[in-house]
Amino acid sequence: MSVSFQVGRTGNITPVANLEPVYLAGTTVRRATLHNEDQIAMLDLHLNDTVFVEKGGEIIPKIVGVDHSTRNEDNIEIKFISTCPECSTPLVRNEGEANHFCPNYLHCPPQLKGRIEHFISRKAMDIDGLGEETVDLLFSQKLIRTYADLYALKTEQLIPLERMGEKSASNIIKSIRDSLKVPYSRVLYALGIRHVGETIARTIAGRFRTIDELSSASIEALTSVNEIGPKIAASIISFFADADNILIINRLKAYGLRFSAEEEIGPESDRLQGKSILISGIFQKHSRDEYKLIIEKHGGKNVTSLSGNTSYILAGENMGPSKKEKAAELKVPLVDEKDFLKIIGEE
Ligand SMILES: [Zn+2]
């Protein structure tokens, strides 16, 4: 067994054990995750050790122990690296955090590329004309360095590239342009702020209605939101304190990306007059908080508990089975997001 260190899009360093291939529960295992420095120390790993591997719920198996009886005198102890394997910047480990990360946010290549890959991913901007390989190619050709550069790309720049051709070039440009319609909460997620996942991004979009409101929010304002702890708040603050990030956001604004929840909510109406609506599950187009506002804007009433007086449930994904059962019992209909958007005239 040997250990290599990978740099993720947020700069996190993940130690990975390279194993002699072993067939385990239906697949051949070649690598196992080691999580962090503490894990390596806890296992007391040495180079070429024979290890015990376990497949848990995760895709990558983990090492649960070392067979000390087979250890050779020459097997040196595995030390965590002190500099980034990709850009040689000294690594940082924040107090209270288990992971080391490379702080070279602006120039570390896997971080730059990783942020673009995250930005175009399905749950973020969903730019499906672009894949990891194309990003690699555009990056190595110096056509893109940040995700804002995507919006400046021109078909003529893409056509001469390897395995590209006119059709795929114009498809890429079209899917980049289509992404301008992606709602604010997903744009927030796409920015790749450390610790801001999909759900947190939706929560944030519900509370801070524009990017300017968010970027000027104090740590107190941020942590007053239930789901935002000090770690997430600090990460948001440091993201917006970075002049380069502000520059990128300003460019994205100029290209027409959505940085406000207001413009997505549309005009007022009385389409939901007299309706008591319960929101349940996870949604694609707007956050739950946005839907609450939308219901009010259209004259409806938000209810938080299900009863015979509930007009219907605005039902997203992952709605709990017990709630579904109760709705069926009370004969309260479910309206999915798509139909609801039709009701309010958004689609
Ligand atoms: Zn680096």
Short mmCIF file of C-alpha atoms and ligand atoms in Angstrom, two decimals:
data_model
loop_
_atom_site.label_atom_id
_atom_site.label_comp_id
_atom_site.label_asym_id
_atom_site.label_seq_id
_atom_site.Cartn_x
_atom_site.Cartn_y
_atom_site.Cartn_z
CA MET A 1 0.00 0.00 0.00
CA SER A 2 1.12 3.52 -0.78
CA VAL A 3 -0.55 6.88 -0.22
CA SER A 4 -1.18 9.69 -2.67
CA PHE A 5 -2.66 13.08 -1.91
CA GLN A 6 -5.45 14.59 -3.99
CA VAL A 7 -6.45 18.23 -4.18
CA GLY A 8 -10.18 18.90 -4.39
CA ARG A 9 -11.97 21.89 -5.84
CA THR A 10 -12.10 23.66 -2.49
CA GLY A 11 -8.42 22.96 -1.91
CA ASN A 12 -9.09 20.14 0.54
CA ILE A 13 -6.35 17.54 0.56
CA THR A 14 -7.57 13.96 0.62
CA PRO A 15 -5.10 11.18 1.30
CA VAL A 16 -5.88 8.11 -0.75
CA ALA A 17 -4.39 4.66 -0.23
CA ASN A 18 -3.36 2.81 -3.36
CA LEU A 19 -3.83 -0.90 -2.78
CA GLU A 20 -2.94 -4.09 -4.48
CA PRO A 21 -6.21 -4.88 -6.29
CA VAL A 22 -8.50 -7.03 -4.18
CA TYR A 23 -11.92 -8.39 -5.08
CA LEU A 24 -14.40 -7.32 -2.43
CA ALA A 25 -18.20 -7.61 -2.38
CA GLY A 26 -18.65 -7.57 -6.12
CA THR A 27 -16.01 -5.06 -7.22
CA THR A 28 -12.27 -4.84 -7.47
CA VAL A 29 -10.90 -2.40 -4.93
CA ARG A 30 -7.75 -0.50 -5.83
CA ARG A 31 -8.05 2.58 -3.66
CA ALA A 32 -9.29 3.42 -0.23
CA THR A 33 -9.91 6.75 1.40
CA LEU A 34 -7.92 7.80 4.44
CA HIS A 35 -9.89 11.01 5.19
CA ASN A 36 -7.20 13.07 6.93
CA GLU A 37 -3.99 13.25 8.94
CA ASP A 38 -5.61 12.08 12.17
CA GLN A 39 -6.92 8.99 10.44
CA ILE A 40 -3.46 8.11 9.15
CA ALA A 41 -1.96 8.66 12.60
CA MET A 42 -4.72 6.65 14.27
CA LEU A 43 -4.09 3.73 11.94
CA ASP A 44 -0.33 4.13 12.41
CA LEU A 45 0.13 3.52 8.69
CA HIS A 46 3.49 2.66 7.20
CA LEU A 47 4.42 2.36 3.55
CA ASN A 48 3.75 -1.10 2.05
CA ASP A 49 1.67 -2.16 5.06
CA THR A 50 -0.89 -4.91 4.64
CA VAL A 51 -4.22 -3.38 5.59
CA PHE A 52 -7.80 -4.38 6.33
CA VAL A 53 -10.36 -2.77 4.08
CA GLU A 54 -14.06 -2.35 4.67
CA LYS A 55 -16.78 -1.33 2.26
CA GLY A 56 -19.28 0.89 3.99
CA GLY A 57 -22.09 2.92 2.50
CA GLU A 58 -19.66 5.07 0.55
CA ILE A 59 -18.41 4.35 -2.94
CA ILE A 60 -14.76 4.38 -1.91
CA PRO A 61 -13.91 1.78 0.74
CA LYS A 62 -11.94 2.62 3.84
CA ILE A 63 -9.02 1.15 5.72
CA VAL A 64 -10.02 -0.07 9.16
CA GLY A 65 -6.76 -1.52 10.39
CA VAL A 66 -3.21 -2.62 9.75
CA ASP A 67 -1.83 -6.13 9.89
CA HIS A 68 1.21 -5.38 12.06
CA SER A 69 2.48 -8.98 11.85
CA THR A 70 3.48 -8.47 8.22
CA ARG A 71 5.19 -5.14 8.71
CA ASN A 72 8.74 -4.89 7.48
CA GLU A 73 11.45 -2.87 9.28
CA ASP A 74 11.95 -0.81 6.13
CA ASN A 75 8.31 0.26 5.92
CA ILE A 76 8.61 3.90 6.80
CA GLU A 77 5.82 5.74 8.55
CA ILE A 78 3.49 7.69 6.27
CA LYS A 79 3.72 11.40 6.93
CA PHE A 80 1.11 13.87 5.86
CA ILE A 81 2.45 16.27 3.25
CA SER A 82 3.17 19.87 4.22
CA THR A 83 2.94 21.45 0.77
CA CYS A 84 0.37 21.16 -2.02
CA PRO A 85 1.25 18.35 -4.46
CA GLU A 86 -0.05 20.48 -7.36
CA CYS A 87 1.30 23.95 -6.67
CA SER A 88 3.77 23.53 -3.76
CA THR A 89 2.00 26.08 -1.55
CA PRO A 90 2.34 25.29 2.19
CA LEU A 91 -0.85 23.62 3.41
CA VAL A 92 -3.09 25.05 6.10
CA ARG A 93 -5.10 23.25 8.73
CA ASN A 94 -7.64 25.47 10.46
CA GLU A 95 -8.16 25.07 14.16
CA GLY A 96 -10.90 22.63 14.90
CA GLU A 97 -10.91 21.22 11.38
CA ALA A 98 -9.62 17.79 10.47
CA ASN A 99 -8.64 18.61 6.90
CA HIS A 100 -5.60 20.28 5.45
CA PHE A 101 -6.18 22.54 2.49
CA CYS A 102 -4.17 24.39 -0.08
CA PRO A 103 -4.79 28.12 0.42
CA ASN A 104 -3.66 29.00 -3.11
CA TYR A 105 -7.24 29.60 -4.15
CA LEU A 106 -6.37 31.69 -7.19
CA HIS A 107 -3.63 29.71 -8.86
CA CYS A 108 -3.77 26.07 -7.78
CA PRO A 109 -4.78 24.31 -11.05
CA PRO A 110 -7.05 21.54 -9.64
CA GLN A 111 -8.87 24.17 -7.60
CA LEU A 112 -9.41 26.40 -10.61
CA LYS A 113 -10.56 23.50 -12.76
CA GLY A 114 -12.56 21.94 -9.96
CA ARG A 115 -14.50 25.15 -9.40
CA ILE A 116 -15.41 25.30 -13.08
CA GLU A 117 -16.46 21.64 -13.04
CA HIS A 118 -18.61 22.27 -10.01
CA PHE A 119 -20.09 25.39 -11.61
CA ILE A 120 -21.26 23.52 -14.72
CA SER A 121 -22.54 20.45 -12.84
CA ARG A 122 -26.17 19.38 -13.08
CA LYS A 123 -27.30 20.68 -9.70
CA ALA A 124 -25.47 23.96 -10.22
CA MET A 125 -25.63 25.71 -13.61
CA ASP A 126 -26.37 22.48 -15.48
CA ILE A 127 -24.29 23.33 -18.54
CA ASP A 128 -24.63 19.90 -20.09
CA GLY A 129 -22.79 20.66 -23.32
CA LEU A 130 -19.59 20.84 -21.30
CA GLY A 131 -18.00 17.86 -19.62
CA GLU A 132 -14.94 17.37 -17.49
CA GLU A 133 -12.79 16.61 -20.55
CA THR A 134 -13.86 19.75 -22.37
CA VAL A 135 -13.17 21.84 -19.29
CA ASP A 136 -9.72 20.25 -19.14
CA LEU A 137 -9.15 21.10 -22.78
CA LEU A 138 -10.39 24.70 -22.50
CA PHE A 139 -8.32 25.13 -19.38
CA SER A 140 -5.13 23.76 -20.90
CA GLN A 141 -5.68 25.91 -23.99
CA LYS A 142 -5.96 28.90 -21.62
CA LEU A 143 -9.40 29.76 -22.96
CA ILE A 144 -10.88 29.65 -19.46
CA ARG A 145 -9.39 30.27 -16.06
CA THR A 146 -12.50 31.04 -14.02
CA TYR A 147 -16.13 30.16 -14.57
CA ALA A 148 -16.84 33.73 -15.62
CA ASP A 149 -14.67 33.11 -18.69
CA LEU A 150 -17.22 30.58 -19.94
CA TYR A 151 -19.62 33.37 -20.79
CA ALA A 152 -17.01 35.14 -22.91
CA LEU A 153 -16.34 32.07 -25.08
CA LYS A 154 -17.14 32.31 -28.77
CA THR A 155 -17.98 29.49 -31.18
CA GLU A 156 -15.01 30.43 -33.39
CA GLN A 157 -12.63 29.84 -30.48
CA LEU A 158 -13.97 26.34 -29.91
CA ILE A 159 -14.21 25.00 -33.47
CA PRO A 160 -10.43 24.58 -34.01
CA LEU A 161 -10.08 22.50 -30.83
CA GLU A 162 -9.41 18.78 -30.91
CA ARG A 163 -12.49 16.57 -31.46
CA MET A 164 -14.76 19.61 -31.44
CA GLY A 165 -16.31 20.55 -34.76
CA GLU A 166 -18.88 23.20 -35.51
CA LYS A 167 -21.89 21.36 -34.11
CA SER A 168 -20.51 20.59 -30.65
CA ALA A 169 -18.97 24.06 -30.47
CA SER A 170 -22.30 25.74 -31.03
CA ASN A 171 -24.01 23.30 -28.64
CA ILE A 172 -21.59 24.29 -25.92
CA ILE A 173 -22.18 27.98 -26.52
CA LYS A 174 -25.93 27.41 -26.51
CA SER A 175 -25.90 25.46 -23.24
CA ILE A 176 -23.76 28.16 -21.64
CA ARG A 177 -26.26 30.78 -22.78
CA ASP A 178 -29.19 28.67 -21.53
CA SER A 179 -27.67 28.64 -18.07
CA LEU A 180 -28.51 32.35 -17.71
CA LYS A 181 -32.00 31.19 -16.71
CA VAL A 182 -30.77 29.22 -13.71
CA PRO A 183 -32.33 30.64 -10.52
CA TYR A 184 -30.45 32.62 -7.89
CA SER A 185 -30.23 29.82 -5.32
CA ARG A 186 -28.51 27.52 -7.78
CA VAL A 187 -26.20 30.30 -8.93
CA LEU A 188 -25.21 30.71 -5.28
CA TYR A 189 -24.48 27.00 -5.04
CA ALA A 190 -22.54 27.13 -8.31
CA LEU A 191 -20.16 29.80 -6.98
CA GLY A 192 -18.52 27.05 -4.96
CA ILE A 193 -18.28 28.85 -1.63
CA ARG A 194 -16.64 26.47 0.87
CA HIS A 195 -19.25 24.67 3.02
CA VAL A 196 -22.18 26.07 1.00
CA GLY A 197 -23.94 23.03 -0.42
CA GLU A 198 -27.17 22.84 -2.33
CA THR A 199 -29.50 23.00 0.66
CA ILE A 200 -27.62 25.79 2.42
CA ALA A 201 -27.60 27.76 -0.85
CA ARG A 202 -31.40 27.50 -1.00
CA THR A 203 -31.72 28.62 2.58
CA ILE A 204 -29.39 31.55 1.96
CA ALA A 205 -31.32 32.60 -1.15
CA GLY A 206 -34.50 32.61 0.93
CA ARG A 207 -33.01 34.88 3.58
CA PHE A 208 -30.68 37.12 1.62
CA ARG A 209 -32.69 38.04 -1.41
CA THR A 210 -29.88 39.49 -3.50
CA ILE A 211 -26.18 38.79 -3.76
CA ASP A 212 -25.45 42.33 -2.56
CA GLU A 213 -27.49 41.70 0.56
CA LEU A 214 -25.58 38.47 1.11
CA SER A 215 -22.14 39.90 0.40
CA SER A 216 -22.65 42.71 2.91
CA ALA A 217 -24.20 40.51 5.61
CA SER A 218 -22.43 40.50 8.98
CA ILE A 219 -21.41 37.33 10.74
CA GLU A 220 -24.26 37.93 13.22
CA ALA A 221 -26.82 38.28 10.42
CA LEU A 222 -25.56 35.09 8.83
CA THR A 223 -25.47 33.00 11.99
CA SER A 224 -28.95 34.21 12.96
CA VAL A 225 -30.17 31.82 10.27
CA ASN A 226 -30.73 28.45 11.90
CA GLU A 227 -28.89 26.33 9.38
CA ILE A 228 -25.86 28.60 9.17
CA GLY A 229 -23.22 27.90 11.80
CA PRO A 230 -20.02 29.89 12.44
CA LYS A 231 -18.01 27.75 10.02
CA ILE A 232 -20.34 28.42 7.08
CA ALA A 233 -20.69 32.09 8.02
CA ALA A 234 -16.92 32.56 8.16
CA SER A 235 -16.57 30.91 4.80
CA ILE A 236 -19.20 33.20 3.21
CA ILE A 237 -17.55 36.29 4.73
CA SER A 238 -14.12 35.32 3.45
CA PHE A 239 -15.49 34.50 -0.01
CA PHE A 240 -16.91 38.01 -0.40
CA ALA A 241 -13.87 39.63 1.18
CA ASP A 242 -11.82 38.39 -1.75
CA ALA A 243 -11.48 41.08 -4.41
CA ASP A 244 -11.07 38.50 -7.16
CA ASN A 245 -14.35 36.84 -6.27
CA ILE A 246 -16.09 40.21 -6.40
CA LEU A 247 -14.58 40.83 -9.81
CA ILE A 248 -15.85 37.47 -11.04
CA ILE A 249 -19.32 38.11 -9.63
CA ASN A 250 -19.45 41.52 -11.27
CA ARG A 251 -18.58 39.93 -14.57
CA LEU A 252 -21.26 37.29 -14.10
CA LYS A 253 -23.77 40.03 -13.31
CA ALA A 254 -22.84 41.79 -16.52
CA TYR A 255 -23.34 38.56 -18.47
CA GLY A 256 -26.85 38.39 -17.07
CA LEU A 257 -26.76 35.62 -14.46
CA ARG A 258 -29.42 35.80 -11.77
CA PHE A 259 -28.25 37.30 -8.53
CA SER A 260 -31.58 38.16 -7.03
CA ALA A 261 -34.52 36.11 -5.86
CA GLU A 262 -36.94 39.01 -6.34
CA GLU A 263 -36.81 38.98 -10.11
CA GLU A 264 -37.69 35.29 -10.09
CA ILE A 265 -40.83 35.60 -8.05
CA GLY A 266 -42.83 37.50 -10.64
CA PRO A 267 -45.84 39.80 -10.33
CA GLU A 268 -48.59 39.69 -7.73
CA SER A 269 -51.99 38.17 -8.44
CA ASP A 270 -55.00 36.67 -6.70
CA ARG A 271 -54.55 33.26 -8.27
CA LEU A 272 -54.21 31.60 -4.87
CA GLN A 273 -56.94 33.63 -3.13
CA GLY A 274 -58.57 31.54 -0.41
CA LYS A 275 -56.10 28.68 -0.68
CA SER A 276 -54.34 27.22 2.34
CA ILE A 277 -51.18 25.59 1.10
CA LEU A 278 -48.66 23.41 2.86
CA ILE A 279 -45.14 23.22 1.43
CA SER A 280 -43.30 19.93 1.71
CA GLY A 281 -40.14 18.47 0.16
CA ILE A 282 -37.33 19.90 -1.91
CA PHE A 283 -37.78 22.02 -5.03
CA GLN A 284 -35.86 22.81 -8.18
CA LYS A 285 -36.85 26.28 -9.29
CA HIS A 286 -37.31 28.19 -6.04
CA SER A 287 -36.36 27.59 -2.45
CA ARG A 288 -39.02 26.78 0.14
CA ASP A 289 -38.73 30.29 1.54
CA GLU A 290 -39.28 31.70 -1.91
CA TYR A 291 -42.36 29.54 -2.37
CA LYS A 292 -43.71 30.87 0.90
CA LEU A 293 -43.35 34.40 -0.44
CA ILE A 294 -44.81 33.39 -3.79
CA ILE A 295 -47.88 31.91 -2.11
CA GLU A 296 -48.41 35.13 -0.18
CA LYS A 297 -47.83 37.28 -3.25
CA HIS A 298 -50.58 35.43 -5.07
CA GLY A 299 -53.03 35.80 -2.20
CA GLY A 300 -52.62 32.34 -0.68
CA LYS A 301 -51.97 31.36 2.89
CA ASN A 302 -49.09 29.24 4.13
CA VAL A 303 -50.00 26.56 6.63
CA THR A 304 -47.53 24.49 8.57
CA SER A 305 -49.68 21.58 9.68
CA LEU A 306 -51.75 19.32 7.54
CA SER A 307 -55.50 19.25 8.16
CA GLY A 308 -58.78 18.73 6.38
CA ASN A 309 -58.81 22.48 5.70
CA THR A 310 -55.57 22.37 3.72
CA SER A 311 -56.39 23.13 0.06
CA TYR A 312 -53.39 21.21 -1.22
CA ILE A 313 -49.79 20.33 -0.59
CA LEU A 314 -47.14 21.90 -2.78
CA ALA A 315 -45.13 18.71 -2.96
CA GLY A 316 -41.45 18.67 -3.87
CA GLU A 317 -39.04 15.78 -3.99
CA ASN A 318 -38.35 13.66 -0.91
CA MET A 319 -41.65 14.37 0.76
CA GLY A 320 -41.97 12.13 3.81
CA PRO A 321 -44.06 8.96 3.37
CA SER A 322 -46.06 9.56 6.56
CA LYS A 323 -47.11 12.98 5.32
CA LYS A 324 -48.14 11.44 2.02
CA GLU A 325 -50.23 8.87 3.85
CA LYS A 326 -51.89 11.48 6.00
CA ALA A 327 -52.65 13.61 2.93
CA ALA A 328 -54.31 10.61 1.29
CA GLU A 329 -56.32 9.96 4.45
CA LEU A 330 -57.54 13.57 4.63
CA LYS A 331 -58.05 13.63 0.84
CA VAL A 332 -55.74 16.61 0.52
CA PRO A 333 -54.37 16.62 -3.05
CA LEU A 334 -50.67 16.95 -3.89
CA VAL A 335 -49.60 19.49 -6.49
CA ASP A 336 -46.10 19.08 -7.84
CA GLU A 337 -43.75 21.96 -8.56
CA LYS A 338 -44.39 21.95 -12.30
CA ASP A 339 -48.16 22.14 -11.93
CA PHE A 340 -47.87 24.75 -9.24
CA LEU A 341 -45.77 26.95 -11.52
CA LYS A 342 -48.56 26.64 -14.09
CA ILE A 343 -51.15 27.65 -11.51
CA ILE A 344 -49.25 30.82 -10.68
CA GLY A 345 -48.52 31.48 -14.34
CA GLU A 346 -44.77 31.04 -14.22
CA GLU A 347 -44.73 28.29 -16.79
ZN ZN B 1 -2.33 23.91 -4.48
#
